[in-house]
Amino acid sequence: MEHFDKKKIDQHLTVLYVEDQKDILEEFVDILSLYVDRVITATNGEEGLKQYQEHLPDIIITDIQMPIMDGLEMIKKVRANDKEIPIIVTTAYNESSYLLDAITLGIKYYLLKPVMMEQLQDRLESVKKQIMQKRELDAYHLYLEERIEEEIALRQAKESLLIQQNKAAEVGEMVRIIAHQWKQPLHYLHLLVEDLGMEFSYQPLTREYIDDFMSKGIEQIDFLGETMDNFLAFYKSGKKESTFRALDVVKGVAAFLSVPFKAYGIEIHIDTKEPFVLRGRENELQQIILNLINNAKDALIGLKKEGARITITLDKEDDDGIITVEDNGGGIAPEIMDQIFKMEFTTKEDGN
């Protein structure tokens, strides 16, 4: 990851110098040019205000007593929009009343006339330090914001990838379940067809036999079709929200999984204390219930537990519907309890 680099912070400074005496103005500009990168000048407060609005300097150095608009009036107008720009006031010893007004305007820096080089250098160094600290802080805040945005984007990408991986794993699991559930009825249909051929070879087909054949065959075909419909229901787009009964969703998932789970000796039990309706995306709840039940199944199979049981309880507390999925596999180990909700945490060797 990129690190915060102080060297990238802008070190350039622009000063607005406002002074009505031309000789002092010209002399001061030459001196200021030794310490800053650019000097903008004005000869009164009105002109100084225009220069400030046009150039937005980093520092203002201004005299107080000037024609047209004095320094304090100009500072008031600047402060109306900018509370932070450093302002240095140049003043004479006998202007104590002006100094009191300047204090209320947040003026921290003064230069007493005649201005001494050491004083000027000292004030400029203090102001420059203040400006650079603020720039560094602003740059660091921006750097942190950019890093946070990058981390959020990276996390979202990881979450999206994890969702796709989980989706692929779910599809694989569902296909395996369908294959398991289809084998028995397909085998039964195969026996029916063979029996039909044998019956036709050895004796005339009766109406009663044909009716029985059709009834048994249609029953198995309907079961195959229902299995496929349930599979497709899990992967419908589900982008639109709807109102649905939570019990219907839970029953649908349990019915779909009950046959293959029985092969593992696992019973799915639904306990409805108080039914309720939900508003949202139905297939998302299906996915959650499916994942929880499959995780419980994996744990129970690993324990080789007799009388394995998964219980799904639906209850209502105040206005909230609560769905609880639990198994009798012994629970979650205390040492991993605080990690189970981390995005990439898993106890499975295959990572699914």
Coordinates of N, CA and C in Angstrom, one line a residue, residues 101-287:
D101 N -8.9 46.1 18.6 CA -9.8 45.6 17.5 C -9.2 44.5 16.8
A102 N -7.9 44.5 16.5 CA -7.3 43.4 15.8 C -7.4 42.1 16.5
I103 N -7.3 42.2 17.8 CA -7.3 40.9 18.6 C -8.7 40.2 18.4
T104 N -9.7 41.0 18.4 CA -11.1 40.4 18.2 C -11.2 39.8 16.8
L105 N -10.4 40.2 15.9 CA -10.4 39.6 14.5 C -9.5 38.4 14.3
G106 N -8.9 37.9 15.4 CA -8.1 36.8 15.4 C -6.7 37.0 14.9
I107 N -6.2 38.3 15.1 CA -4.8 38.6 14.6 C -3.8 38.1 15.7
K108 N -2.9 37.3 15.3 CA -1.9 36.8 16.3 C -0.5 37.3 16.0
Y109 N -0.3 37.9 14.9 CA 1.1 38.3 14.5 C 1.1 39.8 14.2
Y110 N 2.1 40.5 14.8 CA 2.3 42.0 14.6 C 3.8 42.3 14.2
L111 N 3.9 43.3 13.5 CA 5.2 43.9 13.2 C 5.2 45.4 13.5
L112 N 6.0 45.8 14.4 CA 6.1 47.2 14.8 C 7.0 47.9 13.9
K113 N 6.5 49.1 13.5 CA 7.3 49.9 12.6 C 8.2 50.8 13.4
P114 N 9.4 51.0 12.9 CA 10.0 50.4 11.7 C 10.3 48.9 11.9
V115 N 10.0 48.2 10.8 CA 10.1 46.7 10.9 C 11.5 46.3 10.9
M116 N 11.9 45.4 11.8 CA 13.2 44.9 11.9 C 13.3 43.5 11.1
M117 N 14.4 43.3 10.5 CA 14.5 42.0 9.7 C 14.3 40.8 10.5
E118 N 14.9 40.8 11.8 CA 14.7 39.7 12.6 C 13.3 39.4 13.0
Q119 N 12.5 40.5 13.2 CA 11.1 40.4 13.6 C 10.4 39.8 12.4
L120 N 10.6 40.3 11.2 CA 10.0 39.9 10.0 C 10.2 38.4 9.8
Q121 N 11.5 38.0 9.9 CA 11.8 36.6 9.7 C 11.2 35.7 10.7
D122 N 11.2 36.2 12.0 CA 10.5 35.4 13.1 C 9.0 35.2 12.8
R123 N 8.3 36.3 12.4 CA 6.9 36.1 12.2 C 6.6 35.2 11.0
L124 N 7.4 35.4 9.9 CA 7.2 34.6 8.7 C 7.4 33.1 9.0
E125 N 8.4 32.8 9.8 CA 8.7 31.4 10.1 C 7.6 30.8 10.9
S126 N 7.0 31.6 11.9 CA 5.9 31.1 12.7 C 4.7 30.9 11.8
V127 N 4.4 31.8 10.9 CA 3.3 31.7 10.0 C 3.5 30.5 9.1
K128 N 4.7 30.4 8.5 CA 4.9 29.3 7.6 C 4.8 27.9 8.3
K129 N 5.2 27.8 9.5 CA 5.1 26.6 10.2 C 3.6 26.2 10.4
Q130 N 2.8 27.3 10.8 CA 1.4 27.1 10.9 C 0.7 26.6 9.7
I131 N 1.1 27.2 8.5 CA 0.5 26.9 7.2 C 0.9 25.4 6.8
M132 N 2.2 25.1 7.0 CA 2.6 23.8 6.6 C 2.0 22.7 7.5
Q133 N 1.8 23.0 8.7 CA 1.2 22.0 9.6 C -0.3 21.7 9.2
K134 N -0.9 22.8 8.8 CA -2.3 22.6 8.3 C -2.3 21.9 7.0
R135 N -1.4 22.2 6.1 CA -1.4 21.5 4.8 C -1.1 20.0 5.0
E136 N -0.1 19.8 5.9 CA 0.2 18.4 6.2 C -1.0 17.6 6.8
L137 N -1.7 18.3 7.7 CA -2.9 17.7 8.3 C -4.0 17.4 7.2
D138 N -4.2 18.4 6.4 CA -5.2 18.3 5.3 C -4.9 17.2 4.3
A139 N -3.5 17.2 4.0 CA -3.1 16.1 3.0 C -3.2 14.7 3.7
Y140 N -2.9 14.6 5.0 CA -3.0 13.3 5.6 C -4.5 12.9 5.7
H141 N -5.4 13.8 6.0 CA -6.8 13.5 6.0 C -7.3 13.0 4.6
L142 N -6.8 13.7 3.6 CA -7.1 13.2 2.2 C -6.6 11.9 1.9
Y143 N -5.3 11.7 2.4 CA -4.7 10.4 2.2 C -5.5 9.3 2.9
L144 N -5.9 9.5 4.1 CA -6.7 8.5 4.8 C -8.0 8.2 4.2
E145 N -8.7 9.3 3.7 CA -9.9 9.1 2.9 C -9.7 8.2 1.7
E146 N -8.7 8.5 1.0 CA -8.4 7.7 -0.2 C -8.1 6.2 0.1
R147 N -7.3 6.0 1.2 CA -7.0 4.7 1.7 C -8.3 4.0 2.1
I148 N -9.2 4.7 2.8 CA -10.4 4.1 3.3 C -11.3 3.7 2.1
E149 N -11.3 4.6 1.1 CA -12.1 4.2 -0.1 C -11.5 3.0 -0.8
E150 N -10.2 2.9 -0.9 CA -9.6 1.8 -1.5 C -9.9 0.5 -0.7
E151 N -9.8 0.6 0.6 CA -10.1 -0.6 1.5 C -11.5 -1.0 1.3
I152 N -12.5 0.0 1.2 CA -13.9 -0.4 1.0 C -14.1 -1.1 -0.3
A153 N -13.5 -0.5 -1.3 CA -13.6 -1.1 -2.7 C -13.0 -2.5 -2.7
L154 N -11.8 -2.7 -2.0 CA -11.2 -4.0 -1.9 C -12.1 -5.0 -1.2
R155 N -12.6 -4.6 -0.1 CA -13.5 -5.4 0.7 C -14.8 -5.8 -0.1
Q156 N -15.3 -4.8 -0.8 CA -16.5 -5.1 -1.6 C -16.2 -6.1 -2.7
A157 N -15.0 -6.0 -3.3 CA -14.6 -6.9 -4.3 C -14.4 -8.3 -3.7
K158 N -13.8 -8.4 -2.5 CA -13.7 -9.7 -1.8 C -15.0 -10.3 -1.5
E159 N -15.9 -9.5 -1.0 CA -17.2 -10.0 -0.6 C -18.0 -10.5 -1.8
S160 N -17.9 -9.7 -3.0 CA -18.5 -10.1 -4.2 C -17.9 -11.5 -4.7
L161 N -16.6 -11.6 -4.6 CA -16.0 -12.9 -5.0 C -16.4 -14.0 -4.1
L162 N -16.5 -13.7 -2.8 CA -16.9 -14.8 -1.8 C -18.4 -15.2 -2.1
I163 N -19.2 -14.2 -2.4 CA -20.6 -14.5 -2.7 C -20.7 -15.4 -3.9
Q164 N -19.9 -15.1 -5.0 CA -19.9 -15.9 -6.2 C -19.4 -17.3 -5.9
Q165 N -18.3 -17.4 -5.1 CA -17.8 -18.7 -4.7 C -18.9 -19.5 -4.0
N166 N -19.5 -18.9 -3.0 CA -20.6 -19.5 -2.2 C -21.7 -20.0 -3.2
K167 N -22.0 -19.1 -4.1 CA -23.1 -19.4 -5.1 C -22.7 -20.6 -5.9
A168 N -21.5 -20.7 -6.3 CA -21.0 -21.8 -7.1 C -21.1 -23.1 -6.3
A169 N -20.7 -23.0 -5.0 CA -20.7 -24.2 -4.1 C -22.1 -24.6 -3.9
E170 N -23.1 -23.6 -3.7 CA -24.5 -23.9 -3.5 C -25.0 -24.6 -4.7
V171 N -24.7 -24.2 -5.9 CA -25.2 -24.8 -7.2 C -24.7 -26.2 -7.2
G172 N -23.4 -26.4 -6.9 CA -22.9 -27.8 -6.9 C -23.6 -28.7 -5.9
E173 N -23.9 -28.1 -4.7 CA -24.6 -28.9 -3.7 C -26.0 -29.2 -4.2
M174 N -26.7 -28.2 -4.8 CA -28.1 -28.4 -5.3 C -28.1 -29.5 -6.4
V175 N -27.2 -29.4 -7.3 CA -27.1 -30.4 -8.4 C -26.9 -31.8 -7.8
R176 N -26.0 -31.9 -6.8 CA -25.8 -33.2 -6.2 C -27.1 -33.7 -5.5
I177 N -27.8 -32.8 -4.9 CA -29.1 -33.2 -4.2 C -30.1 -33.6 -5.3
I178 N -30.2 -32.9 -6.4 CA -31.1 -33.3 -7.4 C -30.8 -34.6 -8.0
A179 N -29.5 -34.8 -8.3 CA -29.0 -36.1 -8.8 C -29.4 -37.3 -7.9
H180 N -29.3 -37.0 -6.5 CA -29.6 -38.0 -5.6 C -31.1 -38.3 -5.6
Q181 N -31.9 -37.2 -5.6 CA -33.4 -37.4 -5.6 C -33.9 -37.9 -6.9
W182 N -33.2 -37.7 -8.0 CA -33.7 -38.2 -9.3 C -33.4 -39.7 -9.5
K183 N -32.4 -40.2 -8.8 CA -32.0 -41.6 -9.1 C -33.1 -42.6 -8.8
Q184 N -33.7 -42.4 -7.6 CA -34.7 -43.4 -7.2 C -35.9 -43.4 -8.1
P185 N -36.6 -42.2 -8.4 CA -37.7 -42.3 -9.3 C -37.3 -42.7 -10.7
L186 N -36.1 -42.3 -11.2 CA -35.7 -42.8 -12.5 C -35.5 -44.3 -12.5
H187 N -34.9 -44.9 -11.4 CA -34.8 -46.3 -11.3 C -36.1 -47.0 -11.3
Y188 N -37.1 -46.4 -10.6 CA -38.4 -46.9 -10.5 C -39.1 -46.9 -11.9
L189 N -38.9 -45.8 -12.6 CA -39.5 -45.7 -14.0 C -38.9 -46.8 -14.9
H190 N -37.6 -47.0 -14.7 CA -36.9 -48.0 -15.5 C -37.5 -49.4 -15.2
L191 N -37.8 -49.7 -14.0 CA -38.4 -51.0 -13.6 C -39.8 -51.1 -14.2
L192 N -40.6 -50.0 -14.2 CA -41.9 -50.0 -14.7 C -41.9 -50.3 -16.2
V193 N -41.0 -49.7 -16.9 CA -40.9 -49.9 -18.4 C -40.5 -51.3 -18.7
E194 N -39.5 -51.8 -17.9 CA -39.1 -53.2 -18.1 C -40.3 -54.2 -17.8
D195 N -41.0 -53.9 -16.7 CA -42.2 -54.7 -16.4 C -43.3 -54.7 -17.5
L196 N -43.4 -53.5 -18.1 CA -44.4 -53.3 -19.2 C -44.0 -54.3 -20.3
G197 N -42.8 -54.3 -20.7 CA -42.3 -55.1 -21.8 C -42.5 -56.6 -21.5
M198 N -42.2 -57.0 -20.2 CA -42.3 -58.4 -19.8 C -43.8 -58.8 -19.8
E199 N -44.6 -57.9 -19.3 CA -46.1 -58.2 -19.3 C -46.7 -58.3 -20.7
F200 N -46.2 -57.5 -21.6 CA -46.7 -57.6 -23.0 C -46.2 -58.9 -23.6
S201 N -45.1 -59.3 -23.2 CA -44.5 -60.6 -23.9 C -45.3 -61.8 -23.4
Y202 N -45.7 -61.9 -22.2 CA -46.3 -63.1 -21.7 C -47.8 -63.2 -21.6
Q203 N -48.4 -62.0 -21.6 CA -49.9 -62.0 -21.5 C -50.5 -60.7 -22.0
P204 N -51.7 -60.7 -22.4 CA -52.3 -59.5 -22.9 C -52.4 -58.4 -21.9
L205 N -52.2 -57.2 -22.3 CA -52.3 -56.0 -21.3 C -53.7 -55.7 -21.0
T206 N -54.0 -55.6 -19.7 CA -55.4 -55.3 -19.3 C -55.5 -53.8 -19.0
R207 N -56.7 -53.3 -19.0 CA -57.0 -51.9 -18.7 C -56.5 -51.6 -17.3
E208 N -56.8 -52.5 -16.4 CA -56.3 -52.3 -15.0 C -54.8 -52.1 -14.9
Y209 N -54.1 -53.0 -15.7 CA -52.6 -52.9 -15.6 C -52.1 -51.6 -16.2
I210 N -52.7 -51.2 -17.3 CA -52.3 -49.9 -18.0 C -52.6 -48.7 -17.1
D211 N -53.8 -48.7 -16.4 CA -54.1 -47.6 -15.5 C -53.1 -47.5 -14.3
D212 N -52.8 -48.7 -13.8 CA -51.8 -48.8 -12.7 C -50.4 -48.3 -13.2
F213 N -50.1 -48.7 -14.4 CA -48.8 -48.3 -14.9 C -48.7 -46.8 -15.1
M214 N -49.8 -46.2 -15.7 CA -49.8 -44.7 -15.9 C -49.8 -44.0 -14.6
S215 N -50.6 -44.5 -13.6 CA -50.6 -43.8 -12.3 C -49.3 -43.7 -11.6
K216 N -48.6 -44.9 -11.6 CA -47.3 -44.9 -11.0 C -46.3 -44.1 -11.8
G217 N -46.3 -44.2 -13.1 CA -45.4 -43.4 -13.9 C -45.5 -41.9 -13.8
I218 N -46.8 -41.5 -13.8 CA -47.1 -40.0 -13.7 C -46.7 -39.5 -12.3
E219 N -46.9 -40.3 -11.3 CA -46.5 -40.0 -9.9 C -45.0 -39.7 -9.9
Q220 N -44.2 -40.6 -10.5 CA -42.7 -40.4 -10.5 C -42.3 -39.2 -11.3
I221 N -42.9 -39.0 -12.5 CA -42.6 -37.9 -13.3 C -43.0 -36.6 -12.6
D222 N -44.1 -36.5 -11.9 CA -44.5 -35.3 -11.2 C -43.5 -35.0 -10.1
F223 N -43.0 -36.1 -9.5 CA -41.9 -35.9 -8.4 C -40.7 -35.3 -9.0
L224 N -40.3 -35.8 -10.2 CA -39.1 -35.2 -10.9 C -39.3 -33.8 -11.2
G225 N -40.5 -33.4 -11.8 CA -40.8 -32.0 -12.1 C -40.8 -31.1 -10.9
E226 N -41.4 -31.6 -9.8 CA -41.4 -30.8 -8.6 C -40.0 -30.5 -8.1
T227 N -39.2 -31.5 -8.2 CA -37.8 -31.4 -7.7 C -37.1 -30.3 -8.5
M228 N -37.3 -30.3 -9.8 CA -36.7 -29.3 -10.7 C -37.3 -27.9 -10.4
D229 N -38.6 -27.8 -10.2 CA -39.2 -26.5 -9.9 C -38.6 -25.9 -8.6
N230 N -38.4 -26.8 -7.6 CA -37.9 -26.3 -6.3 C -36.4 -25.8 -6.6
F231 N -35.7 -26.5 -7.4 CA -34.3 -26.1 -7.7 C -34.3 -24.7 -8.4
L232 N -35.2 -24.5 -9.4 CA -35.3 -23.2 -10.1 C -35.7 -22.1 -9.2
A233 N -36.6 -22.4 -8.2 CA -37.1 -21.4 -7.3 C -35.9 -20.8 -6.5
F234 N -34.9 -21.6 -6.2 CA -33.7 -21.1 -5.5 C -32.9 -20.1 -6.3
Y235 N -33.0 -20.2 -7.6 CA -32.1 -19.4 -8.4 C -32.9 -18.4 -9.3
K236 N -34.1 -18.1 -8.9 CA -34.9 -17.1 -9.7 C -34.2 -15.7 -9.3
S237 N -34.4 -14.7 -10.1 CA -33.7 -13.5 -10.0 C -33.9 -12.8 -8.6
G238 N -35.1 -12.8 -8.2 CA -35.4 -12.3 -6.8 C -35.0 -10.9 -6.6
K239 N -34.9 -10.0 -7.6 CA -34.5 -8.6 -7.4 C -35.6 -7.8 -6.8
K240 N -36.8 -8.2 -7.0 CA -37.9 -7.4 -6.5 C -38.3 -7.9 -5.1
E241 N -38.7 -6.9 -4.2 CA -39.1 -7.3 -2.9 C -40.6 -7.7 -3.0
S242 N -41.0 -8.5 -2.0 CA -42.4 -9.0 -2.0 C -42.7 -9.3 -0.5
T243 N -43.9 -9.5 -0.2 CA -44.4 -10.0 1.1 C -44.6 -11.5 1.0
F244 N -44.1 -12.2 1.9 CA -44.2 -13.7 1.9 C -44.2 -14.3 3.3
R245 N -44.7 -15.5 3.4 CA -44.8 -16.2 4.7 C -43.4 -16.9 4.9
A246 N -42.8 -16.6 6.1 CA -41.5 -17.2 6.4 C -41.7 -18.7 6.4
L247 N -42.8 -19.2 7.0 CA -43.0 -20.6 7.1 C -43.0 -21.3 5.7
D248 N -43.5 -20.7 4.7 CA -43.5 -21.3 3.4 C -42.1 -21.5 2.8
V249 N -41.3 -20.5 3.1 CA -39.9 -20.6 2.7 C -39.2 -21.7 3.4
V250 N -39.3 -21.8 4.7 CA -38.6 -22.8 5.5 C -39.1 -24.2 5.1
K251 N -40.4 -24.3 4.9 CA -41.0 -25.6 4.5 C -40.4 -26.0 3.1
G252 N -40.3 -25.1 2.2 CA -39.8 -25.4 0.8 C -38.4 -25.9 0.9
V253 N -37.6 -25.2 1.7 CA -36.2 -25.7 1.8 C -36.1 -27.0 2.4
A254 N -36.9 -27.2 3.5 CA -36.8 -28.5 4.2 C -37.3 -29.6 3.4
A255 N -38.4 -29.4 2.6 CA -38.9 -30.4 1.7 C -37.9 -30.8 0.6
F256 N -37.2 -29.8 0.1 CA -36.2 -30.1 -0.9 C -35.0 -30.9 -0.4
L257 N -34.7 -30.7 0.9 CA -33.5 -31.3 1.5 C -33.8 -32.6 2.2
S258 N -35.0 -32.9 2.5 CA -35.4 -34.0 3.5 C -35.0 -35.3 3.0
V259 N -35.1 -35.6 1.6 CA -34.8 -36.9 1.1 C -33.3 -37.2 1.2
P260 N -32.4 -36.3 0.7 CA -31.0 -36.6 0.8 C -30.5 -36.6 2.2
F261 N -31.1 -35.8 3.1 CA -30.7 -35.7 4.5 C -31.0 -37.0 5.2
K262 N -32.1 -37.7 4.8 CA -32.5 -38.9 5.4 C -31.5 -40.0 5.1
A263 N -30.8 -39.9 3.9 CA -29.8 -40.8 3.6 C -28.6 -40.7 4.5
Y264 N -28.4 -39.6 5.1 CA -27.3 -39.4 6.1 C -27.8 -39.6 7.5
G265 N -29.1 -40.0 7.7 CA -29.7 -40.2 9.0 C -29.9 -38.9 9.8
I266 N -30.2 -37.9 9.0 CA -30.5 -36.6 9.6 C -31.9 -36.2 9.4
E267 N -32.6 -35.8 10.5 CA -34.0 -35.4 10.4 C -34.1 -33.9 10.5
I268 N -35.0 -33.3 9.6 CA -35.3 -31.9 9.7 C -36.6 -31.7 10.3
H269 N -36.7 -30.9 11.4 CA -37.9 -30.7 12.1 C -38.2 -29.2 12.1
I270 N -39.5 -28.9 11.9 CA -39.9 -27.5 11.9 C -40.9 -27.3 13.0
D271 N -40.6 -26.3 13.9 CA -41.4 -25.9 15.0 C -41.9 -24.5 14.8
T272 N -43.2 -24.4 14.6 CA -43.9 -23.1 14.4 C -44.6 -22.7 15.6
K273 N -44.0 -21.8 16.4 CA -44.7 -21.3 17.6 C -45.6 -20.2 17.2
E274 N -45.2 -19.3 16.4 CA -46.1 -18.2 15.9 C -45.7 -17.8 14.5
P275 N -46.5 -18.1 13.4 CA -46.1 -17.7 12.1 C -46.1 -16.2 11.9
F276 N -45.3 -15.8 10.9 CA -45.3 -14.4 10.6 C -44.9 -14.2 9.1
V277 N -45.2 -13.0 8.6 CA -44.8 -12.6 7.2 C -43.6 -11.7 7.2
L278 N -42.9 -11.7 6.1 CA -41.7 -10.8 6.0 C -41.8 -10.0 4.7
R279 N -41.1 -8.9 4.6 CA -41.0 -8.1 3.4 C -39.6 -8.1 3.0
G280 N -39.3 -8.5 1.8 CA -38.0 -8.5 1.3 C -37.8 -9.4 0.1
R281 N -36.6 -10.0 -0.1 CA -36.4 -10.9 -1.3 C -36.4 -12.3 -0.8
E282 N -37.4 -13.0 -1.2 CA -37.7 -14.4 -0.7 C -36.5 -15.3 -1.0
N283 N -35.9 -15.2 -2.1 CA -34.8 -16.2 -2.4 C -33.6 -15.9 -1.6
E284 N -33.4 -14.7 -1.0 CA -32.2 -14.4 -0.1 C -32.4 -15.2 1.2
L285 N -33.7 -15.2 1.7 CA -33.9 -16.0 2.9 C -33.8 -17.5 2.6
Q286 N -34.2 -17.9 1.4 CA -33.9 -19.3 1.1 C -32.5 -19.7 1.1
Q287 N -31.6 -18.8 0.6 CA -30.2 -19.1 0.6 C -29.6 -19.1 2.0

